[in-house]
Amino acid sequence: MDDDLDQALDAVGPRLRALRRQRDTTLVELSATTGISVSTLSRLESGTRRPTLELLLPLAKAHGVTLDELVDAPPTGDPRIHLRPVTAHGMTMLPLTRRAGGIQAYKLVIPPSTARQEPELQTHDGYDWVYVLNGRLRLVLGEHDLELAPGEAAEFDTRVPHWFGAAAAEPVEILSLFGRQGERTHLRARPSTARSDENATS
């Protein structure tokens, strides 16, 4: 399994270059769209930089393909989704949709937090909707610092600086829907009771 994943990731560079050239997009333009530096994009395409989940997500969206298309999952006429997980930095992502463009669905399993993490906020084009299945999710969105429990959801414009991770010393499982602007769901998160109480007394 690990060998298969390594081989798939090694083939990502040439595929990224081909997709960019098909779209007649420069590295500078792709950098502006994804928020990934030109030097990192160049190293990804040449194969000198190993792709990670954080890099593959915005690139898949920018090129209008699914994540499994970037890692060359085999085509199939079977309507069932054959999950091909991608793991990076302990986080595991399972694609739940195969079609290019439109809304893409993923299940993410995020490792537990051993300490209060310092968020590294990112921005990119698109719209995101997340739903917590198990555990507790910390979502930093602009000036807001939210904690979502199982059954809670949030939607947001990904051009707003954002970050999410496990809020406690246990893994968190979420469903995530990525879409272009205009492809939106209509659920919003609310701050946790504990966090609301803290804000009220501060």
GROMACS .gro file of N, CA and C in nm, residues 18-160:
model
  429
   18ALA      N    1   0.149   1.900  -1.704
   18ALA     CA    2   0.062   1.881  -1.821
   18ALA      C    3  -0.070   1.955  -1.804
   19LEU      N    4  -0.128   1.948  -1.684
   19LEU     CA    5  -0.254   2.018  -1.659
   19LEU      C    6  -0.238   2.169  -1.673
   20ARG      N    7  -0.129   2.220  -1.621
   20ARG     CA    8  -0.106   2.366  -1.628
   20ARG      C    9  -0.089   2.410  -1.773
   21ARG      N   10  -0.016   2.332  -1.851
   21ARG     CA   11   0.007   2.368  -1.991
   21ARG      C   12  -0.121   2.355  -2.073
   22GLN      N   13  -0.205   2.257  -2.039
   22GLN     CA   14  -0.333   2.244  -2.108
   22GLN      C   15  -0.419   2.366  -2.085
   23ARG      N   16  -0.410   2.424  -1.966
   23ARG     CA   17  -0.488   2.543  -1.932
   23ARG      C   18  -0.418   2.672  -1.974
   24ASP      N   19  -0.297   2.657  -2.033
   24ASP     CA   20  -0.219   2.771  -2.078
   24ASP      C   21  -0.200   2.872  -1.964
   25THR      N   22  -0.160   2.818  -1.848
   25THR     CA   23  -0.143   2.898  -1.727
   25THR      C   24   0.005   2.902  -1.689
   26THR      N   25   0.054   3.018  -1.650
   26THR     CA   26   0.193   3.030  -1.607
   26THR      C   27   0.204   2.994  -1.459
   27LEU      N   28   0.326   2.969  -1.414
   27LEU     CA   29   0.349   2.941  -1.272
   27LEU      C   30   0.309   3.061  -1.187
   28VAL      N   31   0.334   3.179  -1.237
   28VAL     CA   32   0.298   3.301  -1.162
   28VAL      C   33   0.146   3.311  -1.146
   29GLU      N   34   0.073   3.282  -1.252
   29GLU     CA   35  -0.074   3.287  -1.244
   29GLU      C   36  -0.127   3.179  -1.151
   30LEU      N   37  -0.069   3.059  -1.158
   30LEU     CA   38  -0.113   2.950  -1.071
   30LEU      C   39  -0.080   2.981  -0.926
   31SER      N   40   0.032   3.046  -0.903
   31SER     CA   41   0.070   3.085  -0.767
   31SER      C   42  -0.032   3.183  -0.708
   32ALA      N   43  -0.076   3.279  -0.792
   32ALA     CA   44  -0.174   3.378  -0.745
   32ALA      C   45  -0.308   3.311  -0.713
   33THR      N   46  -0.343   3.206  -0.788
   33THR     CA   47  -0.471   3.137  -0.767
   33THR      C   48  -0.469   3.049  -0.644
   34THR      N   49  -0.357   2.980  -0.621
   34THR     CA   50  -0.350   2.879  -0.515
   34THR      C   51  -0.287   2.929  -0.386
   35GLY      N   52  -0.210   3.037  -0.392
   35GLY     CA   53  -0.138   3.082  -0.274
   35GLY      C   54  -0.010   3.005  -0.249
   36ILE      N   55   0.029   2.919  -0.343
   36ILE     CA   56   0.152   2.842  -0.333
   36ILE      C   57   0.262   2.916  -0.408
   37SER      N   58   0.380   2.926  -0.350
   37SER     CA   59   0.488   3.004  -0.412
   37SER      C   60   0.529   2.944  -0.546
   38VAL      N   61   0.583   3.030  -0.632
   38VAL     CA   62   0.627   2.986  -0.765
   38VAL      C   63   0.737   2.881  -0.752
   39SER      N   64   0.829   2.901  -0.658
   39SER     CA   65   0.939   2.806  -0.642
   39SER      C   66   0.888   2.669  -0.599
   40THR      N   67   0.787   2.667  -0.509
   40THR     CA   68   0.730   2.539  -0.467
   40THR      C   69   0.658   2.470  -0.582
   41LEU      N   70   0.583   2.547  -0.661
   41LEU     CA   71   0.514   2.491  -0.778
   41LEU      C   72   0.614   2.432  -0.877
   42SER      N   73   0.723   2.503  -0.898
   42SER     CA   74   0.825   2.455  -0.991
   42SER      C   75   0.888   2.325  -0.942
   43ARG      N   76   0.916   2.316  -0.811
   43ARG     CA   77   0.975   2.195  -0.755
   43ARG      C   78   0.877   2.079  -0.758
   44LEU      N   79   0.747   2.108  -0.739
   44LEU     CA   80   0.647   2.003  -0.748
   44LEU      C   81   0.643   1.944  -0.889
   45GLU      N   82   0.644   2.031  -0.989
   45GLU     CA   83   0.635   1.984  -1.127
   45GLU      C   84   0.760   1.907  -1.169
   46SER      N   85   0.876   1.946  -1.115
   46SER     CA   86   1.000   1.879  -1.152
   46SER      C   87   1.022   1.751  -1.072
   47GLY      N   88   0.942   1.732  -0.965
   47GLY     CA   89   0.954   1.612  -0.883
   47GLY      C   90   1.055   1.624  -0.771
   48THR      N   91   1.113   1.743  -0.751
   48THR     CA   92   1.210   1.762  -0.643
   48THR      C   93   1.142   1.798  -0.511
   49ARG      N   94   1.012   1.826  -0.515
   49ARG     CA   95   0.935   1.852  -0.394
   49ARG      C   96   0.823   1.750  -0.388
   50ARG      N   97   0.815   1.677  -0.277
   50ARG     CA   98   0.712   1.575  -0.261
   50ARG      C   99   0.577   1.642  -0.234
   51PRO      N  100   0.473   1.605  -0.309
   51PRO     CA  101   0.342   1.668  -0.288
   51PRO      C  102   0.282   1.628  -0.154
   52THR      N  103   0.216   1.721  -0.090
   52THR     CA  104   0.146   1.696   0.035
   52THR      C  105  -0.002   1.728   0.017
   53LEU      N  106  -0.080   1.687   0.113
   53LEU     CA  107  -0.223   1.712   0.108
   53LEU      C  108  -0.254   1.860   0.097
   54GLU      N  109  -0.180   1.941   0.175
   54GLU     CA  110  -0.204   2.086   0.175
   54GLU      C  111  -0.175   2.148   0.039
   55LEU      N  112  -0.083   2.090  -0.037
   55LEU     CA  113  -0.050   2.142  -0.169
   55LEU      C  114  -0.143   2.087  -0.277
   56LEU      N  115  -0.181   1.960  -0.263
   56LEU     CA  116  -0.264   1.897  -0.366
   56LEU      C  117  -0.406   1.954  -0.371
   57LEU      N  118  -0.461   1.988  -0.254
   57LEU     CA  119  -0.599   2.037  -0.251
   57LEU      C  120  -0.620   2.162  -0.337
   58PRO      N  121  -0.546   2.271  -0.311
   58PRO     CA  122  -0.569   2.391  -0.394
   58PRO      C  123  -0.532   2.369  -0.541
   59LEU      N  124  -0.435   2.283  -0.569
   59LEU     CA  125  -0.397   2.256  -0.708
   59LEU      C  126  -0.508   2.179  -0.780
   60ALA      N  127  -0.569   2.083  -0.713
   60ALA     CA  128  -0.680   2.009  -0.775
   60ALA      C  129  -0.794   2.104  -0.808
   61LYS      N  130  -0.824   2.195  -0.716
   61LYS     CA  131  -0.932   2.290  -0.740
   61LYS      C  132  -0.897   2.387  -0.852
   62ALA      N  133  -0.772   2.433  -0.854
   62ALA     CA  134  -0.730   2.529  -0.957
   62ALA      C  135  -0.738   2.468  -1.097
   63HIS      N  136  -0.706   2.338  -1.107
   63HIS     CA  137  -0.707   2.272  -1.238
   63HIS      C  138  -0.842   2.210  -1.271
   64GLY      N  139  -0.937   2.215  -1.178
   64GLY     CA  140  -1.071   2.163  -1.204
   64GLY      C  141  -1.075   2.012  -1.215
   65VAL      N  142  -0.990   1.944  -1.135
   65VAL     CA  143  -0.990   1.798  -1.134
   65VAL      C  144  -1.007   1.749  -0.992
   66THR      N  145  -1.036   1.621  -0.976
   66THR     CA  146  -1.048   1.564  -0.844
   66THR      C  147  -0.910   1.525  -0.793
   67LEU      N  148  -0.901   1.504  -0.663
   67LEU     CA  149  -0.773   1.469  -0.603
   67LEU      C  150  -0.723   1.335  -0.656
   68ASP      N  151  -0.813   1.239  -0.675
   68ASP     CA  152  -0.767   1.109  -0.722
   68ASP      C  153  -0.720   1.114  -0.867
   69GLU      N  154  -0.767   1.213  -0.944
   69GLU     CA  155  -0.715   1.230  -1.080
   69GLU      C  156  -0.570   1.279  -1.077
   70LEU      N  157  -0.536   1.359  -0.978
   70LEU     CA  158  -0.397   1.405  -0.965
   70LEU      C  159  -0.304   1.290  -0.932
   71VAL      N  160  -0.353   1.192  -0.855
   71VAL     CA  161  -0.268   1.079  -0.819
   71VAL      C  162  -0.296   0.957  -0.907
   72ASP      N  163  -0.369   0.980  -1.020
   72ASP     CA  164  -0.389   0.879  -1.123
   72ASP      C  165  -0.461   0.755  -1.073
   73ALA      N  166  -0.574   0.775  -1.003
   73ALA     CA  167  -0.657   0.660  -0.967
   73ALA      C  168  -0.713   0.599  -1.094
   74PRO      N  169  -0.720   0.468  -1.104
   74PRO     CA  170  -0.766   0.404  -1.228
   74PRO      C  171  -0.912   0.436  -1.257
   75PRO      N  172  -0.946   0.462  -1.385
   75PRO     CA  173  -1.085   0.489  -1.421
   75PRO      C  174  -1.171   0.364  -1.405
   76THR      N  175  -1.298   0.385  -1.379
   76THR     CA  176  -1.388   0.271  -1.364
   76THR      C  177  -1.530   0.314  -1.396
   77GLY      N  178  -1.608   0.221  -1.452
   77GLY     CA  179  -1.747   0.250  -1.478
   77GLY      C  180  -1.836   0.211  -1.362
   78ASP      N  181  -1.776   0.152  -1.261
   78ASP     CA  182  -1.849   0.112  -1.141
   78ASP      C  183  -1.898   0.237  -1.069
   79PRO      N  184  -2.030   0.249  -1.040
   79PRO     CA  185  -2.080   0.369  -0.973
   79PRO      C  186  -2.032   0.381  -0.829
   80ARG      N  187  -1.982   0.271  -0.771
   80ARG     CA  188  -1.930   0.281  -0.635
   80ARG      C  189  -1.799   0.357  -0.635
   81ILE      N  190  -1.776   0.434  -0.528
   81ILE     CA  191  -1.651   0.509  -0.515
   81ILE      C  192  -1.545   0.420  -0.453
   82HIS      N  193  -1.435   0.400  -0.524
   82HIS     CA  194  -1.326   0.320  -0.471
   82HIS      C  195  -1.228   0.416  -0.403
   83LEU      N  196  -1.235   0.421  -0.273
   83LEU     CA  197  -1.158   0.518  -0.198
   83LEU      C  198  -1.009   0.493  -0.213
   84ARG      N  199  -0.934   0.599  -0.239
   84ARG     CA  200  -0.790   0.591  -0.246
   84ARG      C  201  -0.735   0.701  -0.156
   85PRO      N  202  -0.709   0.668  -0.031
   85PRO     CA  203  -0.671   0.773   0.065
   85PRO      C  204  -0.534   0.832   0.035
   86VAL      N  205  -0.520   0.958   0.069
   86VAL     CA  206  -0.392   1.028   0.062
   86VAL      C  207  -0.360   1.074   0.203
   87THR      N  208  -0.238   1.046   0.249
   87THR     CA  209  -0.199   1.082   0.385
   87THR      C  210  -0.080   1.177   0.382
   88ALA      N  211  -0.088   1.283   0.461
   88ALA     CA  212   0.023   1.377   0.474
   88ALA      C  213   0.015   1.440   0.611
   89HIS      N  214   0.131   1.448   0.678
   89HIS     CA  215   0.137   1.509   0.811
   89HIS      C  216   0.037   1.446   0.907
   90GLY      N  217   0.014   1.316   0.890
   90GLY     CA  218  -0.078   1.246   0.978
   90GLY      C  219  -0.223   1.260   0.942
   91MET      N  220  -0.257   1.352   0.851
   91MET     CA  221  -0.395   1.373   0.809
   91MET      C  222  -0.427   1.282   0.691
   92THR      N  223  -0.543   1.219   0.695
   92THR     CA  224  -0.583   1.128   0.587
   92THR      C  225  -0.706   1.184   0.518
   93MET      N  226  -0.702   1.186   0.385
   93MET     CA  227  -0.814   1.235   0.306
   93MET      C  228  -0.863   1.123   0.214
   94LEU      N  229  -0.995   1.102   0.214
   94LEU     CA  230  -1.056   1.003   0.126
   94LEU      C  231  -1.152   1.075   0.032
   95PRO      N  232  -1.127   1.071  -0.100
   95PRO     CA  233  -1.218   1.135  -0.195
   95PRO      C  234  -1.349   1.058  -0.203
   96LEU      N  235  -1.460   1.129  -0.202
   96LEU     CA  236  -1.592   1.067  -0.209
   96LEU      C  237  -1.663   1.094  -0.341
   97THR      N  238  -1.600   1.177  -0.427
   97THR     CA  239  -1.655   1.205  -0.559
   97THR      C  240  -1.545   1.187  -0.661
   98ARG      N  241  -1.583   1.166  -0.788
   98ARG     CA  242  -1.485   1.143  -0.893
   98ARG      C  243  -1.493   1.245  -1.005
   99ARG      N  244  -1.607   1.311  -1.021
   99ARG     CA  245  -1.624   1.396  -1.138
   99ARG      C  246  -1.542   1.524  -1.126
  100ALA      N  247  -1.487   1.568  -1.239
  100ALA     CA  248  -1.410   1.692  -1.240
  100ALA      C  249  -1.505   1.811  -1.237
  101GLY      N  250  -1.462   1.918  -1.172
  101GLY     CA  251  -1.544   2.038  -1.163
  101GLY      C  252  -1.657   2.020  -1.064
  102GLY      N  253  -1.732   2.128  -1.042
  102GLY     CA  254  -1.843   2.121  -0.948
  102GLY      C  255  -1.795   2.101  -0.806
  103ILE      N  256  -1.887   2.056  -0.721
  103ILE     CA  257  -1.855   2.036  -0.580
  103ILE      C  258  -1.783   1.903  -0.563
  104GLN      N  259  -1.673   1.904  -0.488
  104GLN     CA  260  -1.596   1.784  -0.457
  104GLN      C  261  -1.615   1.750  -0.309
  105ALA      N  262  -1.636   1.622  -0.281
  105ALA     CA  263  -1.660   1.578  -0.143
  105ALA      C  264  -1.544   1.491  -0.095
  106TYR      N  265  -1.503   1.515   0.030
  106TYR     CA  266  -1.395   1.439   0.091
  106TYR      C  267  -1.429   1.408   0.236
  107LYS      N  268  -1.376   1.297   0.284
  107LYS     CA  269  -1.376   1.271   0.428
  107LYS      C  270  -1.234   1.290   0.476
  108LEU      N  271  -1.217   1.370   0.581
  108LEU     CA  272  -1.085   1.395   0.638
  108LEU      C  273  -1.078   1.340   0.779
  109VAL      N  274  -0.967   1.276   0.810
  109VAL     CA  275  -0.938   1.230   0.945
  109VAL      C  276  -0.815   1.305   0.991
  110ILE      N  277  -0.831   1.391   1.090
  110ILE     CA  278  -0.724   1.479   1.137
  110ILE      C  279  -0.671   1.426   1.268
  111PRO      N  280  -0.540   1.414   1.282
  111PRO     CA  281  -0.483   1.356   1.404
  111PRO      C  282  -0.508   1.445   1.525
  112PRO      N  283  -0.500   1.387   1.646
  112PRO     CA  284  -0.525   1.466   1.767
  112PRO      C  285  -0.418   1.572   1.787
  113SER      N  286  -0.458   1.676   1.859
  113SER     CA  287  -0.365   1.784   1.892
  113SER      C  288  -0.304   1.756   2.029
  114THR      N  289  -0.171   1.753   2.034
  114THR     CA  290  -0.103   1.729   2.163
  114THR      C  291  -0.083   1.859   2.239
  115ALA      N  292  -0.095   1.969   2.172
  115ALA     CA  293  -0.079   2.100   2.236
  115ALA      C  294  -0.159   2.202   2.155
  116ARG      N  295  -0.180   2.317   2.209
  116ARG     CA  296  -0.253   2.422   2.138
  116ARG      C  297  -0.173   2.463   2.015
  117GLN      N  298  -0.220   2.429   1.897
  117GLN     CA  299  -0.147   2.455   1.775
  117GLN      C  300  -0.157   2.601   1.735
  118GLU      N  301  -0.048   2.651   1.675
  118GLU     CA  302  -0.049   2.786   1.622
  118GLU      C  303  -0.099   2.778   1.477
  119PRO      N  304  -0.217   2.830   1.448
  119PRO     CA  305  -0.272   2.817   1.313
  119PRO      C  306  -0.187   2.887   1.209
  120GLU      N  307  -0.174   2.826   1.092
  120GLU     CA  308  -0.110   2.887   0.977
  120GLU      C  309  -0.221   2.914   0.875
  121LEU      N  310  -0.274   3.035   0.878
  121LEU     CA  311  -0.390   3.069   0.795
  121LEU      C  312  -0.352   3.069   0.647
  122GLN      N  313  -0.444   3.017   0.564
  122GLN     CA  314  -0.424   3.012   0.420
  122GLN      C  315  -0.545   3.070   0.350
  123THR      N  316  -0.525   3.113   0.225
  123THR     CA  317  -0.635   3.162   0.142
  123THR      C  318  -0.623   3.101   0.003
  124HIS      N  319  -0.736   3.079  -0.062
  124HIS     CA  320  -0.738   3.034  -0.201
  124HIS      C  321  -0.881   3.051  -0.252
  125ASP      N  322  -0.899   3.049  -0.382
  125ASP     CA  323  -1.031   3.064  -0.440
  125ASP      C  324  -1.119   2.945  -0.407
  126GLY      N  325  -1.247   2.970  -0.392
  126GLY     CA  326  -1.342   2.862  -0.371
  126GLY      C  327  -1.432   2.884  -0.251
  127TYR      N  328  -1.509   2.782  -0.222
  127TYR     CA  329  -1.604   2.785  -0.110
  127TYR      C  330  -1.598   2.650  -0.043
  128ASP      N  331  -1.605   2.646   0.089
  128ASP     CA  332  -1.588   2.522   0.164
  128ASP      C  333  -1.703   2.505   0.262
  129TRP      N  334  -1.741   2.380   0.279
  129TRP     CA  335  -1.844   2.342   0.378
  129TRP      C  336  -1.789   2.222   0.454
  130VAL      N  337  -1.790   2.228   0.586
  130VAL     CA  338  -1.739   2.117   0.666
  130VAL      C  339  -1.845   2.074   0.767
  131TYR      N  340  -1.849   1.944   0.790
  131TYR     CA  341  -1.945   1.885   0.884
  131TYR      C  342  -1.868   1.789   0.973
  132VAL      N  343  -1.881   1.804   1.104
  132VAL     CA  344  -1.806   1.722   1.198
  132VAL      C  345  -1.880   1.591   1.224
  133LEU      N  346  -1.811   1.479   1.199
  133LEU     CA  347  -1.868   1.347   1.224
  133LEU      C  348  -1.834   1.299   1.365
  134ASN      N  349  -1.707   1.305   1.401
  134ASN     CA  350  -1.659   1.260   1.533
  134ASN      C  351  -1.548   1.354   1.580
  135GLY      N  352  -1.535   1.366   1.713
  135GLY     CA  353  -1.433   1.452   1.769
  135GLY      C  354  -1.475   1.598   1.767
  136ARG      N  355  -1.380   1.685   1.794
  136ARG     CA  356  -1.408   1.829   1.795
  136ARG      C  357  -1.310   1.899   1.703
  137LEU      N  358  -1.363   1.988   1.621
  137LEU     CA  359  -1.284   2.058   1.520
  137LEU      C  360  -1.264   2.204   1.561
  138ARG      N  361  -1.140   2.248   1.554
  138ARG     CA  362  -1.111   2.390   1.574
  138ARG      C  363  -1.100   2.456   1.437
  139LEU      N  364  -1.180   2.560   1.415
  139LEU     CA  365  -1.181   2.633   1.289
  139LEU      C  366  -1.147   2.779   1.316
  140VAL      N  367  -1.036   2.824   1.259
  140VAL     CA  368  -0.998   2.965   1.268
  140VAL      C  369  -1.031   3.027   1.133
  141LEU      N  370  -1.118   3.126   1.135
  141LEU     CA  371  -1.166   3.189   1.012
  141LEU      C  372  -1.158   3.341   1.031
  142GLY      N  373  -1.058   3.402   0.969
  142GLY     CA  374  -1.038   3.544   0.990
  142GLY      C  375  -1.013   3.573   1.136
  143GLU      N  376  -1.096   3.657   1.197
  143GLU     CA  377  -1.079   3.691   1.338
  143GLU      C  378  -1.157   3.597   1.430
  144HIS      N  379  -1.228   3.501   1.374
  144HIS     CA  380  -1.308   3.409   1.453
  144HIS      C  381  -1.230   3.281   1.485
  145ASP      N  382  -1.244   3.234   1.608
  145ASP     CA  383  -1.181   3.109   1.652
  145ASP      C  384  -1.294   3.022   1.708
  146LEU      N  385  -1.338   2.923   1.629
  146LEU     CA  386  -1.456   2.845   1.661
  146LEU      C  387  -1.420   2.702   1.696
  147GLU      N  388  -1.508   2.637   1.772
  147GLU     CA  389  -1.493   2.495   1.802
  147GLU      C  390  -1.624   2.426   1.766
  148LEU      N  391  -1.616   2.327   1.679
  148LEU     CA  392  -1.735   2.258   1.630
  148LEU      C  393  -1.740   2.117   1.689
  149ALA      N  394  -1.858   2.079   1.735
  149ALA     CA  395  -1.882   1.946   1.791
  149ALA      C  396  -1.947   1.858   1.686
  150PRO      N  397  -1.956   1.727   1.710
  150PRO     CA  398  -2.023   1.639   1.614
  150PRO      C  399  -2.164   1.688   1.582
  151GLY      N  400  -2.198   1.688   1.454
  151GLY     CA  401  -2.328   1.734   1.411
  151GLY      C  402  -2.332   1.881   1.374
  152GLU      N  403  -2.224   1.956   1.402
  152GLU     CA  404  -2.219   2.097   1.365
  152GLU      C  405  -2.149   2.113   1.231
  153ALA      N  406  -2.184   2.219   1.160
  153ALA     CA  407  -2.127   2.244   1.028
  153ALA      C  408  -2.091   2.390   1.014
  154ALA      N  409  -2.003   2.418   0.918
  154ALA     CA  410  -1.964   2.556   0.887
  154ALA      C  411  -1.945   2.569   0.738
  155GLU      N  412  -1.975   2.686   0.685
  155GLU     CA  413  -1.946   2.714   0.544
  155GLU      C  414  -1.876   2.849   0.538
  156PHE      N  415  -1.782   2.863   0.443
  156PHE     CA  416  -1.707   2.987   0.436
  156PHE      C  417  -1.639   3.003   0.300
  157ASP      N  418  -1.616   3.128   0.265
  157ASP     CA  419  -1.541   3.165   0.146
  157ASP      C  420  -1.393   3.140   0.176
  158THR      N  421  -1.326   3.058   0.095
  158THR     CA  422  -1.188   3.023   0.125
  158THR      C  423  -1.089   3.134   0.090
  159ARG      N  424  -1.140   3.245   0.038
  159ARG     CA  425  -1.053   3.362   0.021
  159ARG      C  426  -1.031   3.434   0.154
  160VAL      N  427  -1.114   3.401   0.254
  160VAL     CA  428  -1.092   3.451   0.390
  160VAL      C  429  -0.985   3.365   0.455
   0.00000   0.00000   0.00000
